[in-house]
């Protein structure tokens, strides 16, 4: 059965724009028809570079009746306002992570989606890839027994060396928790279910960063948020996860994510990628075994294809057509509350109990 055609407007033409254009090219039924940006010259250039027929400012995108899905790639501090505006303009919206930068703003976004009846989805969508789905299948089929604990380690992306102005990563709404944390927490929630309580501690490692990226527009950055945080996440299921989220750890031999069960251990690939080896070692095994991927790969492992995006937009389009919605707003809000609670716990020196919950997204495989 042929897929329904959806006409897409992309709001924001910055660093990640090209990754969406490349990823969406896999889906001819997802047609990019407009680029919107407050920097109209940048929108015009992006449209010319990628043969997109229309361009203009953000208000022109909202007003374009031919656009039915907006992909919101604005900086995180603008997510809530721009998502709500797009929803109220009658568009379905897929927003880059995080859903918002505060729980209050996240609640306002959810309310707008309910009020308008539009479908709202949010990154990260890497939990829809073969690696996270393979890990989920192993857990659901009992390969490691009953999950007991987990670890997750975020190291520095070294943005100062490649991003022309990474200041937003070291200001409220950024940092390792809000920048990279969504990938890790989304995969943990997909595998283990919702989080119930969090206890954390954090600090600023280096107060001022030197930017060395080619073509940089700033030379130094003043850091205003914690860049090294450790936390314990207790899940509603009873699983206890320990995490380290840091922009001060440049090099390490720590795993990305491991999940420990009563009968074995799972080791997961980079949560920022869709694909990669998932290894299992059951009690008594002499060595690790690489599991067969549960799904077709989104891109070639170890290549730039792992940086492209689009699975979450296809997921939203499926939901618009009446199918299951996995990267949905309730799931994204729970991940957001977990990350905000982690920051609150570190700042306040106390354990925080989450108020939200969510269903584990429907799996993309059959056990």
Coordinates of C-alpha atoms in Angstrom, one line a residue:
X1 CA 0.0 0.0 0.0
X2 CA 1.4 3.4 -1.0
X3 CA 2.3 5.8 1.7
X4 CA 0.4 9.1 1.9
X5 CA 2.3 12.2 0.7
X6 CA 3.1 14.7 3.4
X7 CA 4.4 18.2 2.6
X8 CA 7.0 19.4 5.1
X9 CA 8.3 22.7 6.1
X10 CA 11.6 22.8 8.1
X11 CA 11.9 25.6 10.7
X12 CA 15.5 26.5 11.2
X13 CA 18.4 26.0 8.7
X14 CA 21.3 25.6 11.0
X15 CA 23.9 22.9 11.7
X16 CA 21.5 19.9 11.7
X17 CA 19.4 21.0 8.7
X18 CA 21.3 19.0 6.1
X19 CA 21.0 15.8 8.2
X20 CA 17.3 15.9 8.0
X21 CA 17.3 16.7 4.3
X22 CA 19.6 13.7 3.7
X23 CA 17.6 11.4 5.9
X24 CA 14.2 12.3 4.5
X25 CA 15.4 11.6 1.0
X26 CA 14.9 7.9 1.9
X27 CA 11.1 8.7 2.0
X28 CA 9.9 10.2 -1.3
X29 CA 6.4 10.6 0.3
X30 CA 7.9 13.1 2.8
X31 CA 8.3 16.1 0.5
X32 CA 10.2 19.1 1.8
X33 CA 8.5 22.2 0.3
X34 CA 9.6 25.1 2.4
X35 CA 12.4 26.4 4.6
X36 CA 11.7 29.0 7.3
X37 CA 14.3 30.9 9.4
X38 CA 14.5 34.2 11.1
X39 CA 17.6 34.7 9.1
X40 CA 15.9 34.9 5.7
X41 CA 19.2 34.9 3.8
X42 CA 20.2 31.7 5.4
X43 CA 16.8 30.1 4.6
X44 CA 17.2 31.2 0.9
X45 CA 20.6 29.7 0.7
X46 CA 19.5 26.4 2.3
X47 CA 16.6 26.2 -0.2
X48 CA 19.0 26.8 -3.1
X49 CA 21.5 24.3 -1.8
X50 CA 18.9 21.5 -1.5
X51 CA 16.5 22.4 -4.4
X52 CA 13.6 23.2 -2.0
X53 CA 11.0 25.3 -3.8
X54 CA 10.0 27.9 -1.1
X55 CA 11.8 29.8 1.6
X56 CA 11.1 32.7 3.9
X57 CA 10.8 33.7 7.6
X58 CA 9.1 31.7 10.3
X59 CA 5.8 33.5 9.9
X60 CA 5.6 32.6 6.2
X61 CA 6.1 28.9 7.1
X62 CA 3.3 29.0 9.6
X63 CA 1.0 30.6 7.1
X64 CA 1.8 28.2 4.2
X65 CA -1.4 26.1 3.8
X66 CA 0.5 23.6 1.7
X67 CA 2.7 22.6 4.7
X68 CA 1.1 20.0 6.9
X69 CA 4.1 18.9 9.0
X70 CA 6.6 21.3 10.5
X71 CA 10.1 20.0 11.5
X72 CA 11.3 22.3 14.2
X73 CA 15.1 22.7 14.3
X74 CA 15.3 25.9 16.3
X75 CA 17.6 26.2 19.3
X76 CA 16.1 24.4 22.4
X77 CA 15.3 27.7 24.2
X78 CA 12.8 28.5 21.4
X79 CA 11.2 25.1 21.2
X80 CA 8.1 25.7 23.4
X81 CA 7.1 29.0 21.7
X82 CA 7.7 27.8 18.2
X83 CA 6.1 24.4 18.6
X84 CA 3.0 26.0 20.1
X85 CA 2.8 28.6 17.3
X86 CA 3.1 25.8 14.7
X87 CA 0.4 23.7 16.3
X88 CA -1.9 26.6 16.6
X89 CA -1.3 27.3 12.9
X90 CA -2.8 23.8 12.2
X91 CA 0.4 21.9 11.6
X92 CA 1.6 18.6 12.9
X93 CA 5.0 19.1 14.5
X94 CA 8.1 17.1 14.9
X95 CA 10.6 18.9 17.2
X96 CA 14.3 18.3 17.8
X97 CA 15.3 17.3 21.3
X98 CA 14.5 18.2 23.9
X99 CA 10.7 18.8 23.7
X100 CA 11.3 22.0 25.8
X101 CA 13.8 23.2 28.3
X102 CA 11.6 23.2 31.4
X103 CA 8.8 21.0 32.7
X104 CA 6.4 24.0 32.7
X105 CA 7.1 24.7 29.0
X106 CA 6.7 21.0 28.3
X107 CA 3.3 21.0 29.9
X108 CA 2.3 24.0 27.8
X109 CA 3.4 22.2 24.7
X110 CA 1.4 19.1 25.6
X111 CA -1.6 21.3 26.3
X112 CA -1.3 23.0 22.9
X113 CA -1.2 19.6 21.1
X114 CA -4.3 18.4 23.0
X115 CA -6.1 21.7 22.3
X116 CA -5.4 21.8 18.6
X117 CA -5.8 18.1 17.9
X118 CA -2.5 18.1 16.0
X119 CA 0.1 15.2 16.2
X120 CA 3.2 16.2 18.1
X121 CA 6.4 14.1 18.0
X122 CA 9.9 14.7 19.3
X123 CA 13.5 13.6 19.0
X124 CA 15.5 11.7 19.8
X125 CA 14.4 9.0 17.4
X126 CA 17.5 6.8 17.6
X127 CA 15.6 4.4 19.9
X128 CA 13.7 3.5 16.7
X129 CA 16.9 2.2 15.1
X130 CA 18.1 -1.3 14.9
X131 CA 20.5 -1.1 17.9
X132 CA 18.0 0.0 20.5
X133 CA 15.3 -2.2 19.1
X134 CA 17.6 -5.2 19.1
X135 CA 18.4 -4.5 22.8
X136 CA 14.7 -4.1 23.5
X137 CA 14.0 -7.5 21.8
X138 CA 16.7 -9.2 23.9
X139 CA 15.2 -7.9 27.1
X140 CA 11.6 -8.7 26.1
X141 CA 12.5 -12.2 25.1
X142 CA 14.2 -12.8 28.4
X143 CA 17.8 -13.1 27.1
X144 CA 19.3 -11.5 30.3
X145 CA 16.5 -12.6 32.7
X146 CA 15.0 -9.9 34.9
X147 CA 16.6 -6.5 34.4
X148 CA 18.3 -5.3 37.7
X149 CA 20.6 -2.4 36.9
X150 CA 22.1 -0.3 34.2
X151 CA 24.9 2.1 33.5
X152 CA 25.1 5.0 31.0
X153 CA 28.1 7.2 30.3
X154 CA 28.2 10.4 28.3
X155 CA 31.5 11.8 27.2
X156 CA 32.3 15.1 25.7
X157 CA 31.4 15.6 22.0
X158 CA 34.4 18.0 21.8
X159 CA 32.1 20.6 20.2
X160 CA 34.7 23.4 20.7
X161 CA 36.8 21.7 18.0
X162 CA 34.1 21.4 15.3
X163 CA 31.1 23.8 16.0
X164 CA 31.6 27.4 14.9
X165 CA 29.7 28.7 18.0
X166 CA 28.9 26.0 20.5
X167 CA 27.9 28.6 23.2
X168 CA 24.4 27.2 23.4
X169 CA 25.8 23.9 24.7
X170 CA 27.2 25.6 27.8
X171 CA 24.1 27.7 28.7
X172 CA 20.7 26.8 30.2
X173 CA 19.0 24.4 27.9
X174 CA 22.3 22.8 26.9
X175 CA 25.0 20.9 28.8
X176 CA 25.6 17.2 28.7
X177 CA 22.2 16.6 30.5
X178 CA 20.0 18.4 28.0
X179 CA 22.2 18.0 24.9
X180 CA 23.2 14.3 25.0
X181 CA 21.0 13.1 27.9
X182 CA 17.9 12.7 25.8
X183 CA 19.5 10.0 23.6
X184 CA 20.5 7.9 26.6
X185 CA 17.4 8.3 28.7
X186 CA 15.1 7.7 25.8
X187 CA 16.7 4.4 25.1
X188 CA 16.7 3.4 28.8
X189 CA 13.0 4.2 29.0
X190 CA 12.3 2.3 25.8
X191 CA 14.1 -0.7 27.2
X192 CA 13.2 -0.5 30.9
X193 CA 10.0 1.6 31.2
X194 CA 9.5 5.0 33.0
X195 CA 11.7 6.6 35.7
X196 CA 10.3 7.1 39.2
X197 CA 13.0 8.9 41.2
X198 CA 16.4 10.6 40.6
X199 CA 19.3 11.6 42.8
X200 CA 22.2 13.6 41.3
X201 CA 25.2 15.8 41.9
X202 CA 26.9 18.1 39.4
X203 CA 29.5 20.8 38.9
X204 CA 31.1 23.1 36.3
X205 CA 34.4 21.6 35.3
X206 CA 36.1 24.4 33.4
X207 CA 34.4 27.9 33.7
X208 CA 35.6 29.2 30.3
X209 CA 36.1 27.1 27.2
X210 CA 38.4 27.9 24.2
X211 CA 36.8 27.4 20.8
X212 CA 39.2 26.1 18.2
X213 CA 36.8 25.1 15.4
X214 CA 37.6 26.1 11.8
X215 CA 35.5 29.1 10.8
X216 CA 34.6 29.8 14.5
X217 CA 32.5 32.9 15.2
X218 CA 33.6 33.1 18.9
X219 CA 36.9 32.4 20.6
X220 CA 35.8 31.7 24.1
X221 CA 32.7 30.6 26.0
X222 CA 31.7 31.4 29.5
X223 CA 30.1 28.2 31.1
X224 CA 26.9 28.9 33.1
X225 CA 25.6 25.3 33.7
X226 CA 27.0 22.1 35.2
X227 CA 29.2 20.2 32.7
X228 CA 29.8 17.1 34.8
X229 CA 26.9 15.3 36.5
X230 CA 26.5 11.9 38.2
X231 CA 23.1 10.5 39.0
X232 CA 21.2 7.4 40.1
X233 CA 17.9 6.8 38.3
X234 CA 15.4 4.4 39.9
X235 CA 12.8 3.0 37.4
X236 CA 9.2 2.2 38.3
X237 CA 10.1 -1.5 37.6
X238 CA 12.8 -1.3 40.3
X239 CA 15.8 -1.2 38.0
X240 CA 18.5 1.1 39.3
X241 CA 20.7 2.9 36.7
X242 CA 23.9 4.9 37.4
X243 CA 24.8 7.6 34.9
X244 CA 27.7 10.0 34.2
X245 CA 26.9 12.9 31.9
X246 CA 30.0 15.0 31.2
X247 CA 31.5 17.6 28.9
X248 CA 34.7 17.3 30.9
X249 CA 35.5 13.7 30.0
X250 CA 37.3 13.9 26.7
X251 CA 38.5 10.3 26.5
X252 CA 37.5 7.1 28.3
X253 CA 37.1 3.3 27.9
X254 CA 33.6 3.3 29.6
X255 CA 30.7 1.7 27.7
X256 CA 27.9 3.7 26.3
X257 CA 25.1 1.8 28.0
X258 CA 25.0 -1.6 29.7
X259 CA 21.9 -3.3 31.1
X260 CA 22.4 -6.0 33.8
X261 CA 19.9 -8.8 34.3
X262 CA 19.5 -11.8 36.6
X263 CA 20.9 -14.0 33.8
X264 CA 23.3 -11.9 31.8
X265 CA 24.4 -8.5 30.5
X266 CA 23.6 -6.4 27.4
X267 CA 26.1 -3.9 26.0
X268 CA 24.6 -1.2 23.6
X269 CA 26.1 0.9 20.8
X270 CA 26.3 4.7 20.8
X271 CA 22.8 6.0 21.6
X272 CA 23.3 8.9 19.2
X273 CA 23.4 6.4 16.3
X274 CA 20.6 4.3 14.9
X275 CA 22.7 1.2 14.4
X276 CA 25.6 -0.7 15.8
X277 CA 26.6 -3.9 17.6
X278 CA 24.5 -5.0 20.5
X279 CA 26.3 -7.7 22.5
X280 CA 25.0 -10.1 25.1
X281 CA 26.9 -12.3 27.6
X282 CA 24.8 -14.7 29.7
X283 CA 26.1 -16.0 33.0
X284 CA 28.6 -18.7 32.3
X285 CA 29.3 -17.6 28.7
X286 CA 33.0 -17.5 27.8
X287 CA 32.7 -14.5 25.6
X288 CA 30.3 -11.8 24.3
X289 CA 27.9 -12.6 21.4
X290 CA 26.9 -10.0 18.9
X291 CA 23.1 -10.2 18.4
X292 CA 21.5 -10.3 14.9
X293 CA 19.9 -6.9 14.3
X294 CA 16.1 -6.9 14.9
X295 CA 15.5 -4.5 12.1
X296 CA 17.0 -3.4 8.8
X297 CA 19.8 -0.8 9.3
X298 CA 19.0 2.9 8.8
X299 CA 22.6 3.5 7.6
X300 CA 26.0 2.0 7.3
X301 CA 27.7 1.7 10.7
X302 CA 30.9 3.8 11.1
X303 CA 29.8 6.2 8.3
X304 CA 28.2 9.7 8.2
X305 CA 24.9 7.9 7.5
X306 CA 24.5 7.5 11.2
X307 CA 24.3 11.3 11.6
X308 CA 21.3 11.7 9.3
X309 CA 17.8 12.0 10.7
X310 CA 14.3 11.1 9.6
X311 CA 13.0 8.0 11.3
X312 CA 11.1 10.1 13.8
X313 CA 9.4 12.2 11.1
X314 CA 8.3 9.0 9.3
X315 CA 7.0 7.8 12.7
X316 CA 5.0 11.0 13.1
X317 CA 3.6 10.7 9.5
X318 CA 2.6 7.1 10.3
X319 CA 0.7 8.4 13.3
X320 CA -1.0 11.1 11.2
X321 CA -2.2 8.2 8.9
X322 CA -3.6 6.4 11.9
X323 CA -0.7 4.1 12.9
X324 CA 1.1 3.8 16.2
X325 CA 3.1 6.8 17.4
X326 CA 6.3 5.8 19.2
X327 CA 8.4 9.0 19.4
X328 CA 5.3 10.7 20.9
X329 CA 4.8 13.7 23.0
X330 CA 4.1 11.9 26.3
X331 CA 7.2 9.8 25.9
X332 CA 9.3 12.9 25.1
X333 CA 7.8 14.8 28.0
X334 CA 8.7 12.0 30.4
X335 CA 12.3 12.0 29.1
X336 CA 12.3 15.8 29.5
X337 CA 11.0 15.6 33.1
X338 CA 13.6 13.0 33.9
X339 CA 16.4 15.3 32.7
X340 CA 15.0 18.4 34.4
X341 CA 14.6 16.4 37.6
X342 CA 18.2 15.3 37.3
X343 CA 19.3 18.9 37.1
X344 CA 17.0 19.9 40.0
X345 CA 18.4 17.1 42.1
X346 CA 21.9 18.2 41.5
X347 CA 21.2 21.8 42.3
X348 CA 19.0 21.2 45.3
X349 CA 20.9 18.3 46.8
X350 CA 17.9 16.0 47.2
X351 CA 16.2 13.1 45.6
X352 CA 13.4 14.1 43.1
X353 CA 10.3 12.1 42.4
X354 CA 8.9 12.4 38.9
X355 CA 5.2 13.3 38.4
X356 CA 4.9 11.9 34.9
X357 CA 5.0 8.4 33.5
X358 CA 4.6 6.9 30.0
X359 CA 4.1 3.7 28.2
X360 CA 7.0 1.9 26.7
X361 CA 6.7 2.7 22.9
X362 CA 5.3 -0.2 20.9
X363 CA 8.2 -2.3 19.6
X364 CA 9.1 -2.4 15.9
X365 CA 9.7 -6.2 16.0
X366 CA 7.8 -9.3 17.0
X367 CA 9.3 -11.6 19.6

